[in-house]
CSV table of C-alpha atoms in Angstrom, one decimal:
chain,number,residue,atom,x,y,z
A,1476,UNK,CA,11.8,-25.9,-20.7
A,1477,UNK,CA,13.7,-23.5,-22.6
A,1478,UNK,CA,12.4,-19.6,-22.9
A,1479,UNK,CA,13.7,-16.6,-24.8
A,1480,UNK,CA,16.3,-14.6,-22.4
A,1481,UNK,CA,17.4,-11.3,-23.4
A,1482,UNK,CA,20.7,-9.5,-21.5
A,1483,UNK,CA,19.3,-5.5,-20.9
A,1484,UNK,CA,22.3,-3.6,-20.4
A,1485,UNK,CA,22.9,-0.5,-18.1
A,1486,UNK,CA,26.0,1.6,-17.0
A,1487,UNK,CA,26.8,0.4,-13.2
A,1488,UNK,CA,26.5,2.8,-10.6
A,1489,UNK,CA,29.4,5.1,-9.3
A,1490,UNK,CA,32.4,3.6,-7.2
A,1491,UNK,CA,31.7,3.6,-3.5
A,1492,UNK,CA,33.9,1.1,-2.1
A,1493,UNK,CA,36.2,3.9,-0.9
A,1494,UNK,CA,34.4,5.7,1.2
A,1495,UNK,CA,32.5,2.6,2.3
A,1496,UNK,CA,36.0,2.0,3.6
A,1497,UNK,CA,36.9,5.1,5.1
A,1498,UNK,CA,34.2,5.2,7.3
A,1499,UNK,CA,34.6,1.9,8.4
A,1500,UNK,CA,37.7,2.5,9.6
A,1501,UNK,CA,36.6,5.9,11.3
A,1502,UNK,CA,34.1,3.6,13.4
A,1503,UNK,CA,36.8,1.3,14.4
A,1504,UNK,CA,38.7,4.2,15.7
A,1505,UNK,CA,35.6,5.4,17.4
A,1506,UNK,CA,34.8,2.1,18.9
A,1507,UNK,CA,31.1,1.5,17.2
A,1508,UNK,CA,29.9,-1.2,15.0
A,1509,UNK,CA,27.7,-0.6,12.6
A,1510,UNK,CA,24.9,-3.1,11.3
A,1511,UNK,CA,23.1,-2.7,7.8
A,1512,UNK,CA,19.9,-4.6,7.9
A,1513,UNK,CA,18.1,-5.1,4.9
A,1514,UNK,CA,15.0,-6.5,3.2
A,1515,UNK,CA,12.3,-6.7,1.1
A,1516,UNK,CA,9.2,-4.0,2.3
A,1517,UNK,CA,6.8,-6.0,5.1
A,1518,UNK,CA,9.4,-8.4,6.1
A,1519,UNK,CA,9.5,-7.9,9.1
A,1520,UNK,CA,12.3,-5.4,9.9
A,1521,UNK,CA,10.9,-2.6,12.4
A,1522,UNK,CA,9.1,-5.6,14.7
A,1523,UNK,CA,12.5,-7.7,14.6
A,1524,UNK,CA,14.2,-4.7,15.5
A,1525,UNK,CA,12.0,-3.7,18.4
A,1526,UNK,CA,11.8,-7.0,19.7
A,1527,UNK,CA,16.2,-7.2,20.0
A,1528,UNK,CA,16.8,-3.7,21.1
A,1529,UNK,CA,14.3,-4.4,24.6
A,1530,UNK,CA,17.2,-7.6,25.0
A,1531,UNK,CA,20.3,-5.9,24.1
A,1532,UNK,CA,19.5,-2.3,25.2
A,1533,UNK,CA,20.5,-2.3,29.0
A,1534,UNK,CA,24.1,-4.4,27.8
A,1535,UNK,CA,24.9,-2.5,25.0
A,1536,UNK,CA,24.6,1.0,24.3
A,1537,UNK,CA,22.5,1.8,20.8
A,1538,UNK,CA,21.4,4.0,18.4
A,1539,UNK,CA,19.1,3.2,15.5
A,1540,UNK,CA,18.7,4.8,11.6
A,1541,UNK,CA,15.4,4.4,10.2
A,1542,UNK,CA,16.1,4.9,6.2
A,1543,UNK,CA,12.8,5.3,4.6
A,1544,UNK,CA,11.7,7.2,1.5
A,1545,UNK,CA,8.8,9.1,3.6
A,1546,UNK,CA,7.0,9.3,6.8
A,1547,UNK,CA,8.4,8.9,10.2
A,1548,UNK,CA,6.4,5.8,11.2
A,1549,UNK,CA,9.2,3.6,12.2
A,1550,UNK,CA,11.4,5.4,13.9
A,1551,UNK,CA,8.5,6.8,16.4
A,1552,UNK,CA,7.5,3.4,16.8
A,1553,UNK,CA,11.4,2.1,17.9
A,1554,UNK,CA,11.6,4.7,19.8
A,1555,UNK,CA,8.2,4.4,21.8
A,1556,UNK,CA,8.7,0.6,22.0
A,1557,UNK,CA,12.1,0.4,23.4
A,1558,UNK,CA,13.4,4.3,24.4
A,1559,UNK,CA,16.3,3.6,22.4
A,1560,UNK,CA,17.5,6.7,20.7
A,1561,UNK,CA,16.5,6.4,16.6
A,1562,UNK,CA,16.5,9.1,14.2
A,1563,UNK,CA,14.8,8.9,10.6
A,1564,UNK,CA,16.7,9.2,7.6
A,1565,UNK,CA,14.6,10.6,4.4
A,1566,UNK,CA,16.1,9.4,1.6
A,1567,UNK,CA,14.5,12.0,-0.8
A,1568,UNK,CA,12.6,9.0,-3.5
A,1569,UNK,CA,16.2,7.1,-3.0
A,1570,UNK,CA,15.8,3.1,-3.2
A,1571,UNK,CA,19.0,2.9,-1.1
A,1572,UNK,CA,21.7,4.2,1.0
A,1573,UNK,CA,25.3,4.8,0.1
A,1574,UNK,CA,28.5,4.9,1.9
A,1575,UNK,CA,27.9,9.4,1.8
A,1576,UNK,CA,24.4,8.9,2.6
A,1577,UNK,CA,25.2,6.5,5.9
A,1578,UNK,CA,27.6,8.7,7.3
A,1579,UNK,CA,25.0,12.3,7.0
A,1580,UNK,CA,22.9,10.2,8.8
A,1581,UNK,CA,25.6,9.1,11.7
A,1582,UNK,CA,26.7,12.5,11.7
A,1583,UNK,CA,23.1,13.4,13.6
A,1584,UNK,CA,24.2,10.6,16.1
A,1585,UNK,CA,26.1,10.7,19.2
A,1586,UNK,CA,29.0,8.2,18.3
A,1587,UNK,CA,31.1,8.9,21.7
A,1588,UNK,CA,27.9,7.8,23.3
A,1589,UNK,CA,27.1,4.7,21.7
A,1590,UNK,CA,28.4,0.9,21.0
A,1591,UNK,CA,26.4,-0.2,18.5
A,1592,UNK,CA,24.4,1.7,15.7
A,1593,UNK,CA,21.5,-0.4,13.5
A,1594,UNK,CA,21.2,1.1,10.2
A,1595,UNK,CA,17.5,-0.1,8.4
A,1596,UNK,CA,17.8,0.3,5.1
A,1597,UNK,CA,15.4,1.0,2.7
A,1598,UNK,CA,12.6,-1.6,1.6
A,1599,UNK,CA,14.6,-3.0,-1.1
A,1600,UNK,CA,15.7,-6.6,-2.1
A,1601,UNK,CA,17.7,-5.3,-4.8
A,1602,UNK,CA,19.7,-1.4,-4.8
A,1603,UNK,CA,20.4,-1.4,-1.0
A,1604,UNK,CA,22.6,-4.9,-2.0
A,1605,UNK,CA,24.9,-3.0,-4.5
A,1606,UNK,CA,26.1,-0.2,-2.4
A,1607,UNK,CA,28.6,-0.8,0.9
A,1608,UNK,CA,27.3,1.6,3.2
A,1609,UNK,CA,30.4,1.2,5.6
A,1610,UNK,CA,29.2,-1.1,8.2
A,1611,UNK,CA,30.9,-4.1,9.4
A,1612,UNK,CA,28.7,-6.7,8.7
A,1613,UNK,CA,25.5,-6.6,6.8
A,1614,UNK,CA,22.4,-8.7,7.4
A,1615,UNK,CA,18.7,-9.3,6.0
A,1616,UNK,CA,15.6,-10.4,6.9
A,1617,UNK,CA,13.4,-12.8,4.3
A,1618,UNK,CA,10.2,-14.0,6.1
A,1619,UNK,CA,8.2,-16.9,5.2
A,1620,UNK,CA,5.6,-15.4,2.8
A,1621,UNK,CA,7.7,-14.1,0.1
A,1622,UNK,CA,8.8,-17.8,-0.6
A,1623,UNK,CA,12.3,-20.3,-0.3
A,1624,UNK,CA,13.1,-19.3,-4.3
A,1625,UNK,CA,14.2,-16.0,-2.9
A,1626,UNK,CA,17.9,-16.5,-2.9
A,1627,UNK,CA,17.2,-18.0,-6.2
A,1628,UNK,CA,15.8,-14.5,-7.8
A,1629,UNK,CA,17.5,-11.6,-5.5
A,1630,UNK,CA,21.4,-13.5,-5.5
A,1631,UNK,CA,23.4,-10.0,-5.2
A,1632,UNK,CA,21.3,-9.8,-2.1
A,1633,UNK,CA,21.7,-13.2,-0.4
A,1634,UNK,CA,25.7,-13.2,-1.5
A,1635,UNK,CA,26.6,-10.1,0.2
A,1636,UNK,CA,24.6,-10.9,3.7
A,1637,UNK,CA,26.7,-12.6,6.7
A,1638,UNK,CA,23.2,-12.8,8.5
A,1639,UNK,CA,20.0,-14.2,6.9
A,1640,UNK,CA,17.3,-14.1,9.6
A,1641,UNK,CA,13.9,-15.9,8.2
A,1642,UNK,CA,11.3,-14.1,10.0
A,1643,UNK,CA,7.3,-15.1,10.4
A,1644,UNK,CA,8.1,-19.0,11.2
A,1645,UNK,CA,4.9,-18.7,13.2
A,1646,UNK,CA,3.0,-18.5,9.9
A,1647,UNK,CA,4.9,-21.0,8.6
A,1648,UNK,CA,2.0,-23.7,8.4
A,1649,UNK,CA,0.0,-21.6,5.8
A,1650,UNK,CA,2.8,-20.9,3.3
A,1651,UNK,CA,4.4,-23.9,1.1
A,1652,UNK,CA,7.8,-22.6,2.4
A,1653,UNK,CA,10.6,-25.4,2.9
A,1654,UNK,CA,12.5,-23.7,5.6
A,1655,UNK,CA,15.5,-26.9,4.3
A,1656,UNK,CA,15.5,-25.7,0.7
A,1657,UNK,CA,15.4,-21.8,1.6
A,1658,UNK,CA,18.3,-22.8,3.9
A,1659,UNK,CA,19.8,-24.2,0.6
A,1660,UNK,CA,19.4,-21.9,-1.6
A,1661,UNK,CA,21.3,-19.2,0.4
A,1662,UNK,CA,24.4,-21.2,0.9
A,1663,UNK,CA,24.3,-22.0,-2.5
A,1664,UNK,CA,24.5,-18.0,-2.9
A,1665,UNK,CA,26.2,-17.4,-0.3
A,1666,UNK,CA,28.0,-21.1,1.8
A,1667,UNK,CA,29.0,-19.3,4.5
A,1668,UNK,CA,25.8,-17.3,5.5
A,1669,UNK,CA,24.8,-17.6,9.3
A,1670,UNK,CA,20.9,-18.3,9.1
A,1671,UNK,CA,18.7,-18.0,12.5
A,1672,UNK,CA,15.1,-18.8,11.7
A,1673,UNK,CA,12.8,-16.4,13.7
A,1674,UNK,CA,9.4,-15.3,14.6
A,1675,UNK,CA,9.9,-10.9,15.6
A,1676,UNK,CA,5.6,-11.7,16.7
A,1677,UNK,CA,6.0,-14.8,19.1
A,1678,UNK,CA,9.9,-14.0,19.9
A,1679,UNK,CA,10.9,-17.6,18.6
A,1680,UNK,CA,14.7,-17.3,18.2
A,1681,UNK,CA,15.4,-13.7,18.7
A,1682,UNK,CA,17.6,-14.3,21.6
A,1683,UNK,CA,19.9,-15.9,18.9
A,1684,UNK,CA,20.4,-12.7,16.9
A,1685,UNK,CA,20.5,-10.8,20.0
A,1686,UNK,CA,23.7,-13.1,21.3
A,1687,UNK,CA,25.1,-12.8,18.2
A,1688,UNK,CA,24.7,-8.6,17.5
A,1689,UNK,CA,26.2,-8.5,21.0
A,1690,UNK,CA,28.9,-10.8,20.6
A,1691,UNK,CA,29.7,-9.1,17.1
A,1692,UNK,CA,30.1,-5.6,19.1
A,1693,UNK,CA,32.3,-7.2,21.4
A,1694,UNK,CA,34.5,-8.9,19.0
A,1695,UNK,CA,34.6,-5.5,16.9
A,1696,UNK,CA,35.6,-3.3,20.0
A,1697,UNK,CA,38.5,-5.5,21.3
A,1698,UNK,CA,40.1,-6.8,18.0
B,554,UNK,CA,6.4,11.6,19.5
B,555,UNK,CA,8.8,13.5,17.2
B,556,UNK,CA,12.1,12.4,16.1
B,557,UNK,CA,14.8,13.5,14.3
B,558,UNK,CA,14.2,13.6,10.2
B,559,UNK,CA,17.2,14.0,8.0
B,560,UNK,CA,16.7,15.3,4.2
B,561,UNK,CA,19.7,13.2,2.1
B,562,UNK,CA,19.1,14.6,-1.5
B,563,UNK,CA,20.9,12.8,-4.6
B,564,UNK,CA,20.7,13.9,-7.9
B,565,UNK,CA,16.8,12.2,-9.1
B,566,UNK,CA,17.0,9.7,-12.8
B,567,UNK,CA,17.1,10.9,-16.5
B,568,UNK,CA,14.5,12.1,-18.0
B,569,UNK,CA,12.3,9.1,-19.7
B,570,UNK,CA,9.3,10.4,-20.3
B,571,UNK,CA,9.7,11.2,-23.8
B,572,UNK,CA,10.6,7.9,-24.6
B,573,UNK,CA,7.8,6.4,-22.8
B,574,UNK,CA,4.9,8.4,-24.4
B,575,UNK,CA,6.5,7.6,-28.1
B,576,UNK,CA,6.2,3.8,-26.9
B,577,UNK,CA,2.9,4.5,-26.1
B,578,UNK,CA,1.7,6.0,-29.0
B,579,UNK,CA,3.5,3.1,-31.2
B,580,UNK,CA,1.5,0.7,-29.2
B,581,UNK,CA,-1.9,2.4,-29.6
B,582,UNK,CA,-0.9,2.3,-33.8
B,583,UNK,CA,-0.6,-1.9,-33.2
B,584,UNK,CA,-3.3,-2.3,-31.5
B,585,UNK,CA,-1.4,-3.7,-28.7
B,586,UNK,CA,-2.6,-2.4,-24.9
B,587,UNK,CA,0.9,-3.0,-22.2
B,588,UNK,CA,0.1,-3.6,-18.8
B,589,UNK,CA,2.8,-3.3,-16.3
B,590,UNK,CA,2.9,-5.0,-13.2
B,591,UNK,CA,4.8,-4.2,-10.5
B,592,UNK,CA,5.0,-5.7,-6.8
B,593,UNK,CA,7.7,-6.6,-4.1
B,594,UNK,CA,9.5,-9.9,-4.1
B,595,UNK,CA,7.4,-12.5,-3.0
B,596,UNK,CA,3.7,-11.1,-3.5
B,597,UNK,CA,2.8,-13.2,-6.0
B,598,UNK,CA,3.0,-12.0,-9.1
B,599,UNK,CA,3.6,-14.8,-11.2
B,600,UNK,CA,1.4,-16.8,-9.5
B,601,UNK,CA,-1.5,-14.4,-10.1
B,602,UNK,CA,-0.6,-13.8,-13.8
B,603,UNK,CA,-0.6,-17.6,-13.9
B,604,UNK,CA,-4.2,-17.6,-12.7
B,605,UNK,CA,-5.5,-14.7,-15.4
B,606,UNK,CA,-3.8,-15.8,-18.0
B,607,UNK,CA,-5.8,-19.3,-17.8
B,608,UNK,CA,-8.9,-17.0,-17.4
B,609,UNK,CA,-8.1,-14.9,-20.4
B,610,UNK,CA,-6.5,-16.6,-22.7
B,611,UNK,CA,-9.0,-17.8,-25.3
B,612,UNK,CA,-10.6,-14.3,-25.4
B,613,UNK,CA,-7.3,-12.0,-25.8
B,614,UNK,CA,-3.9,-12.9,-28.0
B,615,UNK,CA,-1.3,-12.4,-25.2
B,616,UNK,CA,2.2,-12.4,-24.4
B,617,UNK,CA,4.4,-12.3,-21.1
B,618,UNK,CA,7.5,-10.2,-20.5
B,619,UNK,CA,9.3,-11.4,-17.2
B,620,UNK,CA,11.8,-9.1,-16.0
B,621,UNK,CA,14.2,-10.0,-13.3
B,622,UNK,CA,17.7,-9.5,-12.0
B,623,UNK,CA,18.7,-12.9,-13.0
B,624,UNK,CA,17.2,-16.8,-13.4
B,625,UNK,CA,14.0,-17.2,-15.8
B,626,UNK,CA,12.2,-19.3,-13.4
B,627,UNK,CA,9.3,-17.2,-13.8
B,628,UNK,CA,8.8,-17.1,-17.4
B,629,UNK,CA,9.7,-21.5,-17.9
B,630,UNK,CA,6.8,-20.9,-15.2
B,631,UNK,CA,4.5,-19.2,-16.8
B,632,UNK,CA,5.0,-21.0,-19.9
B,633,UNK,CA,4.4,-24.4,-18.2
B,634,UNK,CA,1.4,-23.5,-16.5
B,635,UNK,CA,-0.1,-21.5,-18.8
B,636,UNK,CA,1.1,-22.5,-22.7
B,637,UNK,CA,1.3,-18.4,-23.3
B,638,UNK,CA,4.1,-17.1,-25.1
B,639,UNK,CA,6.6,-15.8,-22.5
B,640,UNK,CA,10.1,-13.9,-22.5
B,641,UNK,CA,12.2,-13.4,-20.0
B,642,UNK,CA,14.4,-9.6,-19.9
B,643,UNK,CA,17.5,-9.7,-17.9
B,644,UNK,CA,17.8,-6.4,-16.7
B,645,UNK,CA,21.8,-7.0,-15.5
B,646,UNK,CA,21.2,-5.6,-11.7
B,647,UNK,CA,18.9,-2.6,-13.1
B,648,UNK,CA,16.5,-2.4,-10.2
B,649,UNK,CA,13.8,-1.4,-12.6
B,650,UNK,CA,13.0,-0.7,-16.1
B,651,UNK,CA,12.5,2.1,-17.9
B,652,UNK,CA,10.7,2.8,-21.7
B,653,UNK,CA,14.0,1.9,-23.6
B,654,UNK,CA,14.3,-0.8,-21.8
B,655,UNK,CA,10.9,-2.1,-22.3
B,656,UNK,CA,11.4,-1.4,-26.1
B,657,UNK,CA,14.1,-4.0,-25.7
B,658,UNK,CA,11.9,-6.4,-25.0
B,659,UNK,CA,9.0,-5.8,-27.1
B,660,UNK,CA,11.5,-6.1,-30.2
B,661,UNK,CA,11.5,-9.8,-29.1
B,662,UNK,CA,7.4,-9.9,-29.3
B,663,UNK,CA,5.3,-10.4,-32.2
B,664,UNK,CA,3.3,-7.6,-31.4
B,665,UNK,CA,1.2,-8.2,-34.7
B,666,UNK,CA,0.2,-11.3,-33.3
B,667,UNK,CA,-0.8,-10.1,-29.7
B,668,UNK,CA,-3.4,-7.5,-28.3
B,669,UNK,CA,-2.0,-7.2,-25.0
B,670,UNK,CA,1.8,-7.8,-23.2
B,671,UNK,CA,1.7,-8.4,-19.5
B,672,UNK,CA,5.1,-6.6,-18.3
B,673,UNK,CA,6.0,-8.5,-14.9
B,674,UNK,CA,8.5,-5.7,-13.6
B,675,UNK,CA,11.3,-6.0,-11.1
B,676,UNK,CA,10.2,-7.2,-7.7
B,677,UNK,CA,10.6,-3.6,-5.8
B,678,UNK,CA,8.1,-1.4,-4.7
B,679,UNK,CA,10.6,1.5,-5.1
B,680,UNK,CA,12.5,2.2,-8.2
B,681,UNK,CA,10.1,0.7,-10.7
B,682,UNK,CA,7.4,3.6,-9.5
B,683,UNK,CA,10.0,5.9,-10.7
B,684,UNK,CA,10.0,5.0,-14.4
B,685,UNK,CA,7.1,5.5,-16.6
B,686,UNK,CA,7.7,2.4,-19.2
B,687,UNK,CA,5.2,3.0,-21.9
B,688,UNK,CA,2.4,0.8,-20.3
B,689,UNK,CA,-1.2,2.0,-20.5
B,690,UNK,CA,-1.3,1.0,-17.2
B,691,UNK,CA,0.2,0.4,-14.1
B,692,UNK,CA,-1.2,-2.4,-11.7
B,693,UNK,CA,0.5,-3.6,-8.6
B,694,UNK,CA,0.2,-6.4,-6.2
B,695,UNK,CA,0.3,-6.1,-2.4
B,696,UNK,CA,0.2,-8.9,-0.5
B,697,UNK,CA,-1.5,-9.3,3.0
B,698,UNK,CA,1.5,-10.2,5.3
B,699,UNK,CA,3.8,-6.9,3.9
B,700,UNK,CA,0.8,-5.1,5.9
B,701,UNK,CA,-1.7,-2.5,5.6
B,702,UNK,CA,0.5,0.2,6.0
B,703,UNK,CA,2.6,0.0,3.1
B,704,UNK,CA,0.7,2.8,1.1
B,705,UNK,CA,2.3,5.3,3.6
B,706,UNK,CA,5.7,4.1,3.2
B,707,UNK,CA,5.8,3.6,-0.5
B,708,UNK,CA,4.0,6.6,-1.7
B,709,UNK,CA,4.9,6.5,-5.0
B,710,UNK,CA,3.8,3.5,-6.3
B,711,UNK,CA,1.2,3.7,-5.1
B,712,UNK,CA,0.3,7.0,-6.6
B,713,UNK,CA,1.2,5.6,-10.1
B,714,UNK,CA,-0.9,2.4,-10.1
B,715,UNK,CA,-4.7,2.8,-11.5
B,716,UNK,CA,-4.9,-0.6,-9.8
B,717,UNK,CA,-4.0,-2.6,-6.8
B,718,UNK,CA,-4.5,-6.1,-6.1
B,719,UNK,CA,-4.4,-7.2,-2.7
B,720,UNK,CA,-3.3,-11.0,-2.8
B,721,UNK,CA,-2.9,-13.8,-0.1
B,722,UNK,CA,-6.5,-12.9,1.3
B,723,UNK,CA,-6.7,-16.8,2.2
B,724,UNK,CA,-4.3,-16.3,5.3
B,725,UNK,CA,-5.5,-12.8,6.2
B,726,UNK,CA,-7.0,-14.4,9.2
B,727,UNK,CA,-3.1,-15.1,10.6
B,728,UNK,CA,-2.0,-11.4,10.0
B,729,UNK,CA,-2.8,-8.0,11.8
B,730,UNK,CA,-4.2,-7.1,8.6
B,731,UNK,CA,-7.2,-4.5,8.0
B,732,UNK,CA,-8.8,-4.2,4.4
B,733,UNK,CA,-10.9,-1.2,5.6
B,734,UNK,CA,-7.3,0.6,6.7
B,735,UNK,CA,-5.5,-0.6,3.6
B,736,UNK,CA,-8.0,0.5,1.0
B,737,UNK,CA,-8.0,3.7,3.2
B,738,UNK,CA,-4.5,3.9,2.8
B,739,UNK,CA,-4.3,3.4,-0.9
B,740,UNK,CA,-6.7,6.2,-1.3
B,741,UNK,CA,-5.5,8.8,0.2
B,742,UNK,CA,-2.2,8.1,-1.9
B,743,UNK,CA,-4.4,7.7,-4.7
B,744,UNK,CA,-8.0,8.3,-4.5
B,745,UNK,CA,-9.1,7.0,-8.1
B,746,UNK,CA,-7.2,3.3,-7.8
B,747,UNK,CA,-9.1,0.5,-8.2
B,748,UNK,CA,-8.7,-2.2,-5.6
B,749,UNK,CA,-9.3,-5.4,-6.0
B,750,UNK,CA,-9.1,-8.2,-3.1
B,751,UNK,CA,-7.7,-11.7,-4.6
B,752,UNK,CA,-6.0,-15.2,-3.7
B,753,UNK,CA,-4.4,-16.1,-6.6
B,754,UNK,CA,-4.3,-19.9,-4.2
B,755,UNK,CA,-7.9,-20.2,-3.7
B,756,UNK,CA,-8.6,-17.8,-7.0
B,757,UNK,CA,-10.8,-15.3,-5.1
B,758,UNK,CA,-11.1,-12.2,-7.1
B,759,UNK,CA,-9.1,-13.4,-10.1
B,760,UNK,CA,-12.3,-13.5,-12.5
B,761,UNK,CA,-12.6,-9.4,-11.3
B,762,UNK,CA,-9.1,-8.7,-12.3
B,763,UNK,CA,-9.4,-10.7,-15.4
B,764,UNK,CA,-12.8,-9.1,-16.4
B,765,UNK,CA,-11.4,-5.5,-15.4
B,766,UNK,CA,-8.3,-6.3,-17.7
B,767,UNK,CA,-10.2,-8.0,-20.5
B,768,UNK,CA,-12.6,-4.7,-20.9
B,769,UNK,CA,-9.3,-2.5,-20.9
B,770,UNK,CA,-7.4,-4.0,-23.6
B,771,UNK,CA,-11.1,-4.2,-25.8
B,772,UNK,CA,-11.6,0.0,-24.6
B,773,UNK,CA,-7.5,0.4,-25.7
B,774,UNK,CA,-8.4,-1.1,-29.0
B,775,UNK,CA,-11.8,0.4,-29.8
B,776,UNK,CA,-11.0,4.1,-28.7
């Protein structure tokens, strides 16, 4: 069926790719990797999170960034959960972080001290995809109740992830979610997208993200 | 516990209030009430609009506006499911849409044909809040597994929405999920939004959303 589509044009936001860059390479010189995980509100971030720093914390020394419009919420609770060291990043109404905004918020962080910094991004299937905010690889979590046409409706998104973690797979019984199609629909955004289906509540398959966060770190500080 | 909390300012949007309240007033001269619906990705929008616009389509002339990034697999599915006349507005990456932008896609309606235009926004529970676009109304959708704490860390849209629907009460059994806290937690964003508790699967609480929007377009019209 055929329905009435009509282009609404905007100006594009301001170049960023440059100091995206630039900070980049200051980590590399500084010896810390930098993740940039991102999703939709509810997915699943802060509990995914939690449940990875308790396996990676006493091999790899962490910091996290909680990006959130307001409140403080998530960052207490990383910290209480795990004693990893997390500050909170305000982004002021912001639906995203930039390159500029990334690095205020690493400049509150010990860098000499740490290996490995997670970055959380704001709630946000759509702005946080359009803006590098200078880490080295970025990754997202979509989690069984928001549905397998994902990829099909937020492609920036899925096309710019080297991770795609599918979260909630314990729930997965109560949803009409085709954890095959979902699977093809992001390589058909993005074919080579690593995908490790997950469950943050039961642990189910976070000891695959943890390997691979802590053999990305490794591979980043010795290349 | 405290934690660290980091103010990053950037510069806040355009002024489009103007704009907005002249598409209002236009509206009100047509007789034509717009109702803008915003949610996150994956809460069900479609599938609830879907469900009220079987309920309220012999008593109402109405049209759909689907706005999304890219794809119109929502409007060729509303169309299918429903026979109402539905556009979809490509919004080129725009996170959100603003009045101008909605005036886009009303020059594409027959608004002398319709008494009310369903606006399905952006899926994003930031930027849209941010953007009055001419609607009489903002409603939202939250859905059960994004949690019960989401009014605290989306203020915003919260505060904007006169109503909030709280889909996917069919699996609330499988998630930590407390009515009582959420509706709480709406009100003290917002203490005069309406909640209203639905499964657009089962159609719990549909007929209450279609009666409450049914009695707003007739109040629009008659005032």
């Amino acid at each position: 069926m055929k329905v009435k589509v009509i282009e609404i044009k905007k100006s594009v936001f301001a170049e960023n790719e440059k100091d995206a860059d630039a900070l980049r390479n200051e980590l590399k010189n500084k010896g810390v990797y930098l993740l940039n995980l991102m999703s939709s509100p509810g997915s699943g971030k802060t509990t995914t999170l939690i449940q990875t720093l308790n396996r990676i914390k006493d091999k790899v020394r962490v910091a996290v960034m909680e990006a959130d419009i307001d409140s403080d919420v998530d960052a207490v609770k990383i910290k209480e959960a795990t004693g990893v060291s997390s500050i909170q990043l305000h982004t002021g109404g912001m639906c995203h972080l930039d390159a500029e905004m990334t690095r205020q918020g690493l400049d509150n962080v010990a860098l000499a001290d740490v290996d490995l910094v997670v970055l959380e991004n704001v709630g946000n299937l759509v702005c946080p995809a359009e803006f590098d905010t200078g880490a080295v690889r970025n990754a997202m979590i979509l989690s069984v109740p928001e549905g397998d046409d994902k990829p099909l409706k937020y492609p920036l998104m899925f096309t710019v992830c080297d991770l795609v973690l599918i979260n909630k797979m314990d729930v997965a019984p109560y949803f009409d979610f085709d954890l095959e199609r979902c699977k093809n629909n992001i390589h058909q955004r993005n074919p080579k997208a690593k995908i490790i289906p997950i469950s943050a509540k039961t642990g189910e398959g976070v000891d695959a993200f943890a390997d691979w966060l802590l053999n990305e770190v490794h591979t980043w500080k010795n290349s």
